[in-house]
Coordinates of C-alpha atoms and ligand atoms in Angstrom, one line a residue:
X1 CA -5.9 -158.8 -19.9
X2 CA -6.6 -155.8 -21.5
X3 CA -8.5 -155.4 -24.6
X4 CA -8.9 -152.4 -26.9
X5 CA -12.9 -152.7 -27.0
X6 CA -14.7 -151.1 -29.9
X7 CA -18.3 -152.1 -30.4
X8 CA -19.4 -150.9 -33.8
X9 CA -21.9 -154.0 -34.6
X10 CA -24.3 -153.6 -31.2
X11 CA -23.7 -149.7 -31.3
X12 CA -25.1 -148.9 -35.0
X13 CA -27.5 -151.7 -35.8
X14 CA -30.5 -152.6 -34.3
X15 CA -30.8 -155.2 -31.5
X16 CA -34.0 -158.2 -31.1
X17 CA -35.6 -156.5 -28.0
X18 CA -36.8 -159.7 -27.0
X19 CA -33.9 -160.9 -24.3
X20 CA -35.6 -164.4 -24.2
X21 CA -33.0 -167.3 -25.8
X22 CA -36.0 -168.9 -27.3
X23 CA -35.8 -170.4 -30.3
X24 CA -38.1 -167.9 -32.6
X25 CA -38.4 -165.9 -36.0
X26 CA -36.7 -162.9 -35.1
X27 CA -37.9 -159.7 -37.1
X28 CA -36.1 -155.8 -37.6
X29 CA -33.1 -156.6 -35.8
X30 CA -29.4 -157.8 -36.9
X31 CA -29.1 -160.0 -33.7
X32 CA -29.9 -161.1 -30.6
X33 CA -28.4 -160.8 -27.4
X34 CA -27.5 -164.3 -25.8
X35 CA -25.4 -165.6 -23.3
X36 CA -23.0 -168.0 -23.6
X37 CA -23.5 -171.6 -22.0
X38 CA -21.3 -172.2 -18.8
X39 CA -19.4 -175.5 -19.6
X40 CA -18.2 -178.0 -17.1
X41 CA -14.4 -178.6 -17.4
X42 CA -13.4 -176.1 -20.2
X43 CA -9.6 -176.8 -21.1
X44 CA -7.4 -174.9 -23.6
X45 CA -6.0 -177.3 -26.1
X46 CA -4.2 -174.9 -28.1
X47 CA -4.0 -171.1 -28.8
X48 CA -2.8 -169.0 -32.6
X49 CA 0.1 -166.9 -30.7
X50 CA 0.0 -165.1 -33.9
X51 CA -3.8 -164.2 -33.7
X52 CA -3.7 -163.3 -29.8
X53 CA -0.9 -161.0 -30.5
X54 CA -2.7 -159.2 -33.2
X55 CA -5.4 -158.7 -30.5
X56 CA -3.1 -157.5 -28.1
X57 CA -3.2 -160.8 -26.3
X58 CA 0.1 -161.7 -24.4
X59 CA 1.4 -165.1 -24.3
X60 CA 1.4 -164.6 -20.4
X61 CA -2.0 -163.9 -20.4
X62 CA -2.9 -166.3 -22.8
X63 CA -2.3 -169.0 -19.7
X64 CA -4.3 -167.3 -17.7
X65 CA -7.6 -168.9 -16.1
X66 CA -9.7 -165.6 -17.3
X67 CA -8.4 -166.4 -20.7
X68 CA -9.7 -170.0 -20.7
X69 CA -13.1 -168.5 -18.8
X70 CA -13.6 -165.8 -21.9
X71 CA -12.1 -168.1 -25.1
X72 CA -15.2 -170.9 -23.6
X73 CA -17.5 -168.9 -22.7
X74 CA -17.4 -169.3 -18.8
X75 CA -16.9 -165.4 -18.2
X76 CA -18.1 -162.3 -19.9
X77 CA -15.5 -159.7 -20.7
X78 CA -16.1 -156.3 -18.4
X79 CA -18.6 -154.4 -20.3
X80 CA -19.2 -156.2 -23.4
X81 CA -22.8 -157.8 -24.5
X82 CA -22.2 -161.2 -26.3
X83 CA -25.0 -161.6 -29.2
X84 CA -26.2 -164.2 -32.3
X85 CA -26.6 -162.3 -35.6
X86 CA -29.4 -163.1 -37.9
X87 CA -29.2 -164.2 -41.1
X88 CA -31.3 -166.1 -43.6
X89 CA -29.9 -168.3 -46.7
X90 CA -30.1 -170.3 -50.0
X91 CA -28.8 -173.6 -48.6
X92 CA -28.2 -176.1 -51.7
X93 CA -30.3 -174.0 -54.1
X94 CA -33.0 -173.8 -52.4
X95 CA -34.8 -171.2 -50.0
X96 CA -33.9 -171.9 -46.4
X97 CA -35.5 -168.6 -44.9
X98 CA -34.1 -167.5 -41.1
X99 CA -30.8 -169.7 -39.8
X100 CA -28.7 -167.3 -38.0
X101 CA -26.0 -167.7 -35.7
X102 CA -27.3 -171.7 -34.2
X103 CA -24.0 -172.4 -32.7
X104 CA -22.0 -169.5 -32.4
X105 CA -22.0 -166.3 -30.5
X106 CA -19.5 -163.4 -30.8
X107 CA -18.3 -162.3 -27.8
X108 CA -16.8 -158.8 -28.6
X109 CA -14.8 -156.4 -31.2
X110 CA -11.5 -155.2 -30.4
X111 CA -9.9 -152.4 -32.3
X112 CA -5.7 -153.4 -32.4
X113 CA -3.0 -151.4 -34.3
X114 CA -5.9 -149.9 -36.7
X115 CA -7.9 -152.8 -37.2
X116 CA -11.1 -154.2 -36.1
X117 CA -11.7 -157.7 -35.3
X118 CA -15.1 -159.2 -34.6
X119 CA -14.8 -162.5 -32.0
X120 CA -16.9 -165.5 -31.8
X121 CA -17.0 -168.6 -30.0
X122 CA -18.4 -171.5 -32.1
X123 CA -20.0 -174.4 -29.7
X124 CA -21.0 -171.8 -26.9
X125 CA -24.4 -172.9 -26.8
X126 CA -28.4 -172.5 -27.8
X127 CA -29.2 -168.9 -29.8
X128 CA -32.6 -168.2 -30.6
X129 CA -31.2 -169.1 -33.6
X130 CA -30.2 -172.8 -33.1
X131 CA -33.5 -174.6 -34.7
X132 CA -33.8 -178.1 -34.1
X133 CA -29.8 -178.5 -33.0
X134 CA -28.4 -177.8 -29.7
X135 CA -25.7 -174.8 -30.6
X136 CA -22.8 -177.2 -29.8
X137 CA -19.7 -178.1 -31.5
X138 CA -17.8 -181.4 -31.1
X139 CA -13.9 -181.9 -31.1
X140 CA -13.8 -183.6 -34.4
X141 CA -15.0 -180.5 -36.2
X142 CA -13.7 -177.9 -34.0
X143 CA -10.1 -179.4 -34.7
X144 CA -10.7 -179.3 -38.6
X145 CA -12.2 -175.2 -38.2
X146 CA -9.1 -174.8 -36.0
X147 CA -6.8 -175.9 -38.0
X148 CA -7.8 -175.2 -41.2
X149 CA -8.4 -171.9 -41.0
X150 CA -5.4 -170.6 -39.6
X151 CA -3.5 -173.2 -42.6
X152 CA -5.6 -171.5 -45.1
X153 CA -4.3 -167.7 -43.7
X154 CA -1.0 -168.9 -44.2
X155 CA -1.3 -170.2 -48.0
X156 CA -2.5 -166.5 -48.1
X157 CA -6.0 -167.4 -48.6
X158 CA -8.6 -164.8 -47.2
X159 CA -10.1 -166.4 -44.2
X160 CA -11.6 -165.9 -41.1
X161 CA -9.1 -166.7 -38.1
X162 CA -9.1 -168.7 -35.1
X163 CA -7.4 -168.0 -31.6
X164 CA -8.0 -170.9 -29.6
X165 CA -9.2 -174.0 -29.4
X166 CA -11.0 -175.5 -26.0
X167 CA -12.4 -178.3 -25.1
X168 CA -15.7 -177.5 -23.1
X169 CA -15.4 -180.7 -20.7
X170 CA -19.1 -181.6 -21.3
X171 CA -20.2 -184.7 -24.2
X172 CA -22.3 -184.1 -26.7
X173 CA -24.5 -186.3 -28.6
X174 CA -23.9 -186.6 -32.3
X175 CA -25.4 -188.7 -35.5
X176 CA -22.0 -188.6 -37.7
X177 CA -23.5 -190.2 -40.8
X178 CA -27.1 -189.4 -39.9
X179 CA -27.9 -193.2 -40.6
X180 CA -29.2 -193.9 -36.3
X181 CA -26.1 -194.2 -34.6
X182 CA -25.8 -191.6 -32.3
X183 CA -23.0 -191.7 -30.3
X184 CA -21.4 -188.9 -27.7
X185 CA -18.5 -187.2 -28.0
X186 CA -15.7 -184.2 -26.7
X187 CA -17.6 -181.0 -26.6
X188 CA -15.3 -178.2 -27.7
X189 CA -15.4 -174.3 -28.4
X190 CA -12.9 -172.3 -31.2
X191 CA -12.7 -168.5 -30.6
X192 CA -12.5 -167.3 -34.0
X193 CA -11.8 -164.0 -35.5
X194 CA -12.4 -161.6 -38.7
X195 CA -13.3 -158.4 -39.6
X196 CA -16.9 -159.3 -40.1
X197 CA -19.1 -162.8 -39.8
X198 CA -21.3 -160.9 -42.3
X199 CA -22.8 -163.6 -44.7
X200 CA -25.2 -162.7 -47.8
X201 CA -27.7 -164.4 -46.3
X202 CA -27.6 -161.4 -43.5
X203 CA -28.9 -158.8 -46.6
X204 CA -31.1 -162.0 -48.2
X205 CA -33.4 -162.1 -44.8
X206 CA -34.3 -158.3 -44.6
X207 CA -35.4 -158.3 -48.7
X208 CA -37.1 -161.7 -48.1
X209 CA -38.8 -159.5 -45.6
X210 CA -39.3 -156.2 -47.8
X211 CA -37.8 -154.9 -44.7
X212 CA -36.0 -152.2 -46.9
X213 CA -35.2 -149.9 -43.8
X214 CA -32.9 -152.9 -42.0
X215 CA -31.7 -153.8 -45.6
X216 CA -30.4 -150.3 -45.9
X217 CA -28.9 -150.1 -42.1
X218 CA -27.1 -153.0 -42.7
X219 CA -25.5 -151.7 -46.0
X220 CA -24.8 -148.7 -44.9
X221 CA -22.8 -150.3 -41.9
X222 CA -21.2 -151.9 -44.1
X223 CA -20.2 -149.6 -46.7
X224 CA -19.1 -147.4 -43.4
X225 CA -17.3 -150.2 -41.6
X226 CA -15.5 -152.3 -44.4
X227 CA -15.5 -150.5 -47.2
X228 CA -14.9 -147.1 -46.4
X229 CA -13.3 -146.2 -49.4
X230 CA -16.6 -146.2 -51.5
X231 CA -17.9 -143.3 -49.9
X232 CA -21.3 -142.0 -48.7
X233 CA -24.1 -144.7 -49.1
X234 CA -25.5 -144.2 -52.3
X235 CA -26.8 -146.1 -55.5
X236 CA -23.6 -145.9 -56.8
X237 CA -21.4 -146.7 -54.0
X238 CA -24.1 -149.5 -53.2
X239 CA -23.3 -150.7 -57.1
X240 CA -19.5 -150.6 -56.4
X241 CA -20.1 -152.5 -53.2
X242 CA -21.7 -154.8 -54.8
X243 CA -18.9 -155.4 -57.5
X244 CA -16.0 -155.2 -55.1
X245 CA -18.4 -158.4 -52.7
X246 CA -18.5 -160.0 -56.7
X247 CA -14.5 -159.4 -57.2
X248 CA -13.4 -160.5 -54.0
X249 CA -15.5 -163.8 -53.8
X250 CA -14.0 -164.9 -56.9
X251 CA -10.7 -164.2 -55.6
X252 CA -11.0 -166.2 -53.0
X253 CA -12.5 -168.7 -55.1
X254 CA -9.2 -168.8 -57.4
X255 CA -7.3 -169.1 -54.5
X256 CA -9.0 -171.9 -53.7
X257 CA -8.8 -173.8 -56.9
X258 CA -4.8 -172.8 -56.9
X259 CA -4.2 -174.9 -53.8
X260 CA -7.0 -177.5 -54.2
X261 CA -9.3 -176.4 -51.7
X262 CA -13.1 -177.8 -51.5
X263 CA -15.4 -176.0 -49.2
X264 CA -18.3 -178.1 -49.5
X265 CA -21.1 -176.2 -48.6
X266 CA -21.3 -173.2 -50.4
X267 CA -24.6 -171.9 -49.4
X268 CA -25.4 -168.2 -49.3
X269 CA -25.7 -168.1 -45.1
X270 CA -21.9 -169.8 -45.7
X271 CA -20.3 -166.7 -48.0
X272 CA -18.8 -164.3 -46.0
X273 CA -19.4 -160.3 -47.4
X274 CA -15.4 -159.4 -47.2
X275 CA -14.8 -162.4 -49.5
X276 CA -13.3 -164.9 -46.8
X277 CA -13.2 -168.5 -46.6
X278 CA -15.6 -168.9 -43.8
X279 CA -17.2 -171.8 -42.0
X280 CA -15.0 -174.8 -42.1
X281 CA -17.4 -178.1 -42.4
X282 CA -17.4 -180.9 -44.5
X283 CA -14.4 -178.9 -46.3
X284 CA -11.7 -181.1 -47.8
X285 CA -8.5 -181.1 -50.4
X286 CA -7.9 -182.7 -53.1
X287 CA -6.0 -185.2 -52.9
X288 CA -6.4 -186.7 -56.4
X289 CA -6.7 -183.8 -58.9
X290 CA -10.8 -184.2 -59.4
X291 CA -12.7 -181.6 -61.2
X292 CA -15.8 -184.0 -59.7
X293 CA -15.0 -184.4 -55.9
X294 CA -16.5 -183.2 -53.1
X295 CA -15.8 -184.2 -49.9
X296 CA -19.5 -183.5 -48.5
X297 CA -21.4 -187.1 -48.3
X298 CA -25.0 -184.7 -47.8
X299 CA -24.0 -183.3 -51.5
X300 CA -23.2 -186.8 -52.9
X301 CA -26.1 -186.9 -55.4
X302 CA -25.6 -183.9 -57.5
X303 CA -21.7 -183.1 -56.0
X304 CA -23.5 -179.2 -56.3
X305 CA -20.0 -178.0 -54.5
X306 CA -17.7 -180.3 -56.0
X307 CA -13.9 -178.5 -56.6
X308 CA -15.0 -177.4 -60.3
X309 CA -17.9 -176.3 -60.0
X310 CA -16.8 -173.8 -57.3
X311 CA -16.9 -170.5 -59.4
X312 CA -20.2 -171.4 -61.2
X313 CA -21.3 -171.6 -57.6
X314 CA -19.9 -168.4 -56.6
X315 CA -21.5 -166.3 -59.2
X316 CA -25.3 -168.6 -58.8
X317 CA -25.1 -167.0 -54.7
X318 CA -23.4 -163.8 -56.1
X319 CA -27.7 -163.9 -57.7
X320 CA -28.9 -163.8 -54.9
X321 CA -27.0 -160.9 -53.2
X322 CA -27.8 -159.1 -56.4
X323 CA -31.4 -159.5 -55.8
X324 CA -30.8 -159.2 -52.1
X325 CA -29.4 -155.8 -52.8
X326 CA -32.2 -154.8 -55.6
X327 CA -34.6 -152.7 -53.3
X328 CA -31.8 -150.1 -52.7
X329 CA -30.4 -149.8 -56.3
X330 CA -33.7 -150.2 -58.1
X331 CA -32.0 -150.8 -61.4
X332 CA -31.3 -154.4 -62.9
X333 CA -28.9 -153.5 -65.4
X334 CA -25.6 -152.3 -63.8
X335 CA -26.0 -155.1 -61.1
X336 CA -26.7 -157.7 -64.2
X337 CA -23.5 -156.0 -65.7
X338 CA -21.3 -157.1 -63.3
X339 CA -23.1 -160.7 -62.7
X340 CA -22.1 -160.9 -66.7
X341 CA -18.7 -159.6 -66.3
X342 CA -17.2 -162.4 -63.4
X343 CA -17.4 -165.4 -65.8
X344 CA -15.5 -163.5 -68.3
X345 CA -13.0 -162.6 -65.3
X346 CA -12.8 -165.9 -64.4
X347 CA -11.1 -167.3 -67.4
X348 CA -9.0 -164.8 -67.1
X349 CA -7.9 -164.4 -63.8
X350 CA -8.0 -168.1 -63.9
X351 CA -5.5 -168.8 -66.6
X352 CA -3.5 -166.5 -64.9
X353 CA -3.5 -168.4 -61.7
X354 CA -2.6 -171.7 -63.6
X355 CA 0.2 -170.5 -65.4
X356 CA 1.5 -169.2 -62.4
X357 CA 1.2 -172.8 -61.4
X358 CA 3.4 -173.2 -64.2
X359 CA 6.0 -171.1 -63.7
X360 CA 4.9 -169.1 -66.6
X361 CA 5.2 -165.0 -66.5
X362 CA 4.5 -164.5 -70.6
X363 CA 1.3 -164.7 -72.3
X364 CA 0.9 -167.4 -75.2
X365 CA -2.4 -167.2 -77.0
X366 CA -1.9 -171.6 -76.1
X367 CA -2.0 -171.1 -73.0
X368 CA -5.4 -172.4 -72.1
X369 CA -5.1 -175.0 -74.3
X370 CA -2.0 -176.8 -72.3
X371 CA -3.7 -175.8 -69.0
X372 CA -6.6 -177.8 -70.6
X373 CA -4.7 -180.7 -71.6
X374 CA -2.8 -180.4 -68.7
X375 CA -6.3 -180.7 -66.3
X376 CA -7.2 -183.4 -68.6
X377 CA -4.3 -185.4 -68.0
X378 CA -4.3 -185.2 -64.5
X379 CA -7.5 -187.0 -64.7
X380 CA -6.3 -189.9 -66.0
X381 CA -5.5 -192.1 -63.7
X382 CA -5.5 -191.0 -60.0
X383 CA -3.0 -187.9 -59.4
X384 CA -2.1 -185.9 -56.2
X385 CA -2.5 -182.3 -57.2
X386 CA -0.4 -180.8 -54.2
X387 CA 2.6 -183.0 -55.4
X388 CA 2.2 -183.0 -59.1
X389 CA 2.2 -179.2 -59.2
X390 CA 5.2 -179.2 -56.2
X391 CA 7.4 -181.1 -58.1
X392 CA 7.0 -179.8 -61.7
X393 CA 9.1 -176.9 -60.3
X394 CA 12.1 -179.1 -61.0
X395 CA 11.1 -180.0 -64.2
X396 CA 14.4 -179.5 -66.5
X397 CA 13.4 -181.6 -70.2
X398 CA 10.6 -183.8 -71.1
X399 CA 12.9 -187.0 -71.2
X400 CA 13.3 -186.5 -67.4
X401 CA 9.7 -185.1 -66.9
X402 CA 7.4 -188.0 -66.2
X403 CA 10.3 -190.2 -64.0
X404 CA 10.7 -187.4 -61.8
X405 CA 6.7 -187.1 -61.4
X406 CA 6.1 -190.4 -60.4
X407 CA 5.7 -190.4 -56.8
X408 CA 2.8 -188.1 -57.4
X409 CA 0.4 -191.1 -59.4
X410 CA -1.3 -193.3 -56.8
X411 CA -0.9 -196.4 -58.8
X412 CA 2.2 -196.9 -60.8
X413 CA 0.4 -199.5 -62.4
X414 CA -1.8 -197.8 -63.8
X415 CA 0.9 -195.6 -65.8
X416 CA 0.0 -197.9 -69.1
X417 CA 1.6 -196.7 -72.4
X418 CA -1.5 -194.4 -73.5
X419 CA -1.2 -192.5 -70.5
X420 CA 2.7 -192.2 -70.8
X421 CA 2.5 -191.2 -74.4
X422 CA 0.0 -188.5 -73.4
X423 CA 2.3 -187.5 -70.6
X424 CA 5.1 -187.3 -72.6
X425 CA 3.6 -185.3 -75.3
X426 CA 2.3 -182.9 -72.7
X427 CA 5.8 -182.5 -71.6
X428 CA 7.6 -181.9 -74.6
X429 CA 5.0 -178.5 -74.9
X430 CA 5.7 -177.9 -71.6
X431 CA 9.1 -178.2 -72.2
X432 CA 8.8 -175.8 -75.9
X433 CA 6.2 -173.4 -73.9
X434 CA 9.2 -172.8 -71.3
X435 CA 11.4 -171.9 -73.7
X436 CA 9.8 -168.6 -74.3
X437 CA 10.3 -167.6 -70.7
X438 CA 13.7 -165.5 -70.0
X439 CA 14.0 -166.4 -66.4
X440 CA 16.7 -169.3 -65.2
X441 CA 15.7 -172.6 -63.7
X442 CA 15.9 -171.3 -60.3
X443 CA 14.4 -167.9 -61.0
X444 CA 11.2 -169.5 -62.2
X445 CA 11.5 -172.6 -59.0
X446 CA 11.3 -169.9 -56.4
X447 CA 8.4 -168.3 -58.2
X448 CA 6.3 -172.0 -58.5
X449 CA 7.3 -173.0 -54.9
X450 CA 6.3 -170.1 -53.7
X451 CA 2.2 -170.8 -55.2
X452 CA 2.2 -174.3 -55.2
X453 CA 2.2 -175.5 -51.7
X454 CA 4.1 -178.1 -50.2
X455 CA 2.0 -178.9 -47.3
X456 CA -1.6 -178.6 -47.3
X457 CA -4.1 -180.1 -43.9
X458 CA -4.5 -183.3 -46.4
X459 CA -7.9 -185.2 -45.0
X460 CA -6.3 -187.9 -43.1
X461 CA -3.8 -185.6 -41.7
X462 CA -6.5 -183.5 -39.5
X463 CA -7.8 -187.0 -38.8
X464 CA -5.4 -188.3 -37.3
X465 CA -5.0 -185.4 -35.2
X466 CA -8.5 -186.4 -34.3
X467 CA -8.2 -189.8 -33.4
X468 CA -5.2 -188.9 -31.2
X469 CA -7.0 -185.8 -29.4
X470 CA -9.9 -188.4 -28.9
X471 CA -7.4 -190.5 -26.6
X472 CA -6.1 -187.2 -24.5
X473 CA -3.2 -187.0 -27.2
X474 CA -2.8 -183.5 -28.5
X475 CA 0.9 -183.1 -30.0
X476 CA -0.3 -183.3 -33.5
X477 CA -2.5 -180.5 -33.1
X478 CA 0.9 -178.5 -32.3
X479 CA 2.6 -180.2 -35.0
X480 CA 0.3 -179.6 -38.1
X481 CA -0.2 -176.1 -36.9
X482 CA 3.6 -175.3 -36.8
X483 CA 4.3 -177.4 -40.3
X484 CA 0.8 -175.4 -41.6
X485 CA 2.7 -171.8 -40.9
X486 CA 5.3 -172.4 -43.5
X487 CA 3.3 -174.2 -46.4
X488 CA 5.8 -173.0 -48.9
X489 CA 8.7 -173.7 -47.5
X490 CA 10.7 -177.3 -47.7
X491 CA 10.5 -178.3 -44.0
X492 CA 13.1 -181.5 -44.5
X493 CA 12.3 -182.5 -40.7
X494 CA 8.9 -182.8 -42.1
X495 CA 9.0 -184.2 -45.4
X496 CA 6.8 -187.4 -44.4
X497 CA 3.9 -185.2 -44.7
X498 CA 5.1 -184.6 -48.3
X499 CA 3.3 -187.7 -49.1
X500 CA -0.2 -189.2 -51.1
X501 CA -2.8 -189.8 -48.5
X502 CA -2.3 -193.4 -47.6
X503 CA -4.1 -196.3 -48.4
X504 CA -6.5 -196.8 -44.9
X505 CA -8.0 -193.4 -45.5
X506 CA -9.8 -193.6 -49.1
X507 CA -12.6 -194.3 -48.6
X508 CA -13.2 -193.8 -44.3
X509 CA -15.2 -191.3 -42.7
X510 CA -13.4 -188.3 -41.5
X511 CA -10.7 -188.1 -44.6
X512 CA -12.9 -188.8 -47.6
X513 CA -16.8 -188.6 -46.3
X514 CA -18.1 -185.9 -44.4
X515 CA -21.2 -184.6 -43.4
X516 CA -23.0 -181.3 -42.5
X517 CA -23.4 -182.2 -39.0
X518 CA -21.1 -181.6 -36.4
Ligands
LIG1 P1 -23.6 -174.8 -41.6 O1 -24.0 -175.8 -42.6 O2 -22.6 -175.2 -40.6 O3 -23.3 -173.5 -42.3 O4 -24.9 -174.5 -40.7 C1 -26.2 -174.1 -41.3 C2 -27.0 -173.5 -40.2 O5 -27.3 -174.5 -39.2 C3 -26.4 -172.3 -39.4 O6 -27.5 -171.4 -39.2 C4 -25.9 -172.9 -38.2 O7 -25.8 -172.0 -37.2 C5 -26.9 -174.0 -37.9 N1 -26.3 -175.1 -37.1 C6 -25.4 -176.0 -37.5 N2 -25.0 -176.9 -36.5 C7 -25.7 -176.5 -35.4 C8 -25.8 -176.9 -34.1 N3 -25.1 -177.9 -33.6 N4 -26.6 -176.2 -33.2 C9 -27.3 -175.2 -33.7 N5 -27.3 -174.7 -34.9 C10 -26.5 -175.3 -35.8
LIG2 MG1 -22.7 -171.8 -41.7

């Protein structure tokens, strides 16, 4: 296996000169050099043939025993230096102070056809970083990062990647509801990739610190490495960095309110600096539509990262790198400028999204009111999103609208004449509101199917794929990767995960609950 190593991170930023994997405050560095943990039986499971290609990865040599030793840790790549990067966060509104990399390690950086990929092994074992946990990861969660995150890069939402998914062949102890019951379980390891793990909480430890110097290091990296285009470090080009972080975390954001996406724990150590979906957890998607829900049972009392409250979220961590960033701009106004200007691009860029949704390419000044009534509705009795919004792209006339949008309400029962009538009246505007669009029927289809997903990794659909992996059963995994490529498309051979989450998994741990700790 060959691999086009580039190391910018260990090259330009300083290293903890303490070699030690203690657990410790670390101070003036960006990260720690650490080794992975050698694991008993490690087994691939399943590897992204799209991601190993884009690292220059054959399929050949994807089968290969050095593969399985580097993906899991049990070899070190010829002249690399694996290392756990430091960071501090805000972790449900609150001041955490140093986290860092606990259970993951990146292993390298590989420059491929002009672009650079930072890789990491999540479940590799202890950093000086891992606290009170033990720096492993289970198969339960690693299945859900796995999975997810290559689903999401397909719905063409910005995400870090994944290449491969191992089991490690060791057990590991785990508390799932943190209520006693400990109980052990698969060890595994997912070799994930992006351009950068840099989180805000990397810039939020050095000005905890009034380490200014670091701060400015690792801006200046950044500016150099990922956004070249701003130019020589600066106060401006560190103002436009910080408005192109602010414009690209809402982006994201949209995207994931477009295809019902809940991360769940939106903390500042879990915001990634390019703007990607990073650190698959207690995420989940709506299945319902649920301005309320979040999947997270540790955020249950004040839902902080429920699915409507993600863009509020976004702009209260978007604060913090703001003040993060202060030492080196020395100016509140410009930064406060553009903290002012996201909720005012929000309602734009979101009404934009949703009438996309709609199949709508003109501007009505009622726009936001039918997307309001619309999100009201929806909320009447319980509604799956995913097929609601998949199916209105055959809407022809409000006579036929709610009939052919039954299969998407839970209960039929529940349809009782106040909630048709508000239906129906919803549909008839619908139905006027299309009018004003030129495009034909199939025109404006295409268009809808092609931002409102079929398939999505629905809650009980990774959990399944959990409970069979548990047994030695790992065909699912294949199968909801290879439906998860082609989220857009019909798929007839799979239409029976074109369905409402079934009854068993409302209210059971794994599709509805989950927690922080895995
Ligand atoms: P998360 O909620 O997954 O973003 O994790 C928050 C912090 O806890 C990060 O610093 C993680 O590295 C750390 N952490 C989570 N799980 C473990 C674990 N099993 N071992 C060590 N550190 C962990
Ligand atoms: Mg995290």
């Amino acid at each position: 296996m060959k691999l086009q190593i580039k190391n910018t991170f260990i090259n330009e930023l300083p290293a903890d000169p303490i070699l030690e994997n203690t657990r410790r405050q670390v101070e003036n560095a960006v990260y720690s050099f650490v080794s992975p943990k050698k694991t008993s039986h490690p087994e691939v499971l399943h590897v992204s043939k799209e991601m190993a290609f884009e690292l220059g990865i054959s399929e050949e040599e994807t089968r290969s025993e050095f593969f399985k030793n580097i993906v899991t840790g049990n070899e070190i790549f010829p002249k690399t230096q694996p290392f756990a990067m430091c960071y501090a966060g805000h972790q449900f509104g609150n001041w955490a102070g140093q986290l860092g990399d606990g259970r993951a390690i990146n292993i390298f950086e590989i420059e491929q056809n002009s672009k650079n990929w930072k890789v990491q092994l999540k479940g590799a074992g202890e950093t000086p970083y891992s606290r009170t946990a033990d720096g492993l990861a289970v198969l339960r969660s690693s299945i859900r990062e796995y999975l997810c995150s290559e689903a999401m890069f397909h719905l063409g939402v910005p995400t870090t990647r994944a290449l491969s998914l191992s089991l490690s062949g060791d057990q590991v102890l785990r508390d799932v509801m943190y209520d006693g019951n400990p109980a052990y379980e698969k060890g595994a390891i997912v070799c994930r990739t992006a351009p950068s793990f840099l989180r805000f909480g990397n810039y939020e430890i050095f000005a905890a610190r009034n380490d200014v110097k670091n701060l400015k290091t690792l801006v200046d990296y950044t500016l150099k490495n990922h956004f070249p285009h701003l130019g020589r470090p600066s106060k401006k080009s560190y103002l436009q960095f910080f408005k192109e972080v602010a414009t690209r975390t809402l982006d994201t954001i949209l995207h994931w309110q477009r295809v019902g996406f809940v991360h769940g724990v939106m903390n500042t150590d879990n915001m990634s600096i390019l703007g990607l979906t990073i650190d698959y957890g207690p995420y989940g998607w709506l299945e319902d539509f649920d301005f309320g829900w979040t999947p997270n049972t540790t955020d249950r009392q004040h839902k902080r990262y429920r699915y409507g409250n993600q863009p509020n979220m976004g702009l209260w961590n978007l604060y913090q790198l703001a003040n993060a960033l202060y030492p080196l701009i020395e100016d509140a106004k410009p930064l406060e400028e553009i903290l002012t200007q996201y909720p005012i691009d929000f309602e734009h860029k979101s009404l934009q999204m949703m009438r996309s949704k709609l199949g709508f390419v003109t501007i009505d000044t009622n726009d936001l009111k039918l997307v309001q009534e619309l999100e009201d509705n929806l909320q009447l009795i319980p509604t799956d999103m995913t097929i609601f919004f998949r199916l209105l792209s055959d809407f022809k006339n409000h006579s036929l609208g709610l009939k052919n949008l039954e299969s998407a309400f839970y209960n039929i029962d529940e349809l009782t004449e106040t909630v048709t009538m508000r239906w129906q009246t919803w549909f008839e505007k619908y139905e006027q509101r299309l009018q004003m669009e030129s495009r034909s029927h199939s025109e404006r289809k295409q268009q809808m199917d092609g931002v409102n997903p079929k398939y999505v990794l629905r809650n009980y659909m990774a959990q399944l794929a959990i409970e069979d992996a548990d047994k030695g059963e790992y065909a699912l995994i294949d199968n909801l990767f290879e439906l998860l490529k082609k989220p857009y498309a019909d798929q007839p051979k799979n239409h029976k995960w074109f369905a409402k989450r079934p009854d068993w998994a409302h209210e059971k741990i794994g599709c509805s609950m989950l927690s922080c700790s895995s």
